[in-house]
Every structure is written in structure tokens, then in C-alpha cells.
Amino acid sequence: KHPLATLGYETKYDVFVKAEGGGLSGQAQATLLGIARALCKANPDNRDPLKKQGLLTRDPRKVERKKAGLHKARKAPQFSKR
């Protein structure tokens, strides 16, 4: 509800979201970004207040790829001296 509260639209819009994949935190951030972008499309004047609150910025972090010879991206097999 943060984008709606920023613009004072809590009672003006009803939002229904279906999020899949990721965790709860990732889904919450995706929902927040989607609502903010939709409000920008509905009225371009909404862009400046949302941008100032940082609601139009996507989190650029991604999962690191798995490397050959490792268990995961950085977890190596147990080292044996003998």
C-alpha cells in the first residue's frame, strides 16, 4: 500500500495481485514496483512523488550462476589433504 499511501489513493483503487516464484520479500517488492508503475501509467504526474520515495527503482540483484566443479555458486567440495 506504500505507493497508494504516498499519493493519497488508499480508497481510490482496489488492488488484486497474484505473485509467483521467489520468496515473500521478493514478491512484496515486485508487487510494490508493479503498483507504482501502474499508477505512473494511469497518471504521468504521479511519477515525481513516487520517484522521490524510491518506489520506481527495481532491485538489480540476481542469483549468481553455478560454476563447474563447485556444489553451488561459491560452495566448493570438502578439501582432503590425503
Coordinates of N, CA, C and O in Angstrom, one line a residue, residues 4 7 20 23 27 50 82:
L4 N 0.3 3.7 -2.9 CA -1.0 4.3 -2.9 C -1.1 5.4 -1.7 O -1.7 6.4 -1.9
L7 N 0.6 8.7 -2.6 CA -0.2 9.6 -3.4 C -1.6 10.0 -2.8 O -2.3 10.8 -3.4
E20 N 4.0 -15.1 -8.2 CA 4.5 -16.5 -8.2 C 6.1 -16.4 -8.1 O 6.7 -15.5 -8.7
G23 N 10.6 -15.5 -2.9 CA 10.2 -15.5 -1.5 C 9.2 -14.4 -1.2 O 8.8 -13.7 -2.1
Q27 N 8.4 -11.1 -3.5 CA 7.0 -10.9 -4.0 C 6.5 -9.6 -3.6 O 5.8 -8.9 -4.4
L50 N 6.5 9.5 -6.6 CA 6.9 8.0 -6.5 C 8.4 7.9 -6.6 O 9.0 7.1 -5.9
R82 N 44.8 -35.7 2.3 CA 45.4 -37.0 2.0 C 44.4 -37.8 1.2 O 43.3 -37.8 1.3

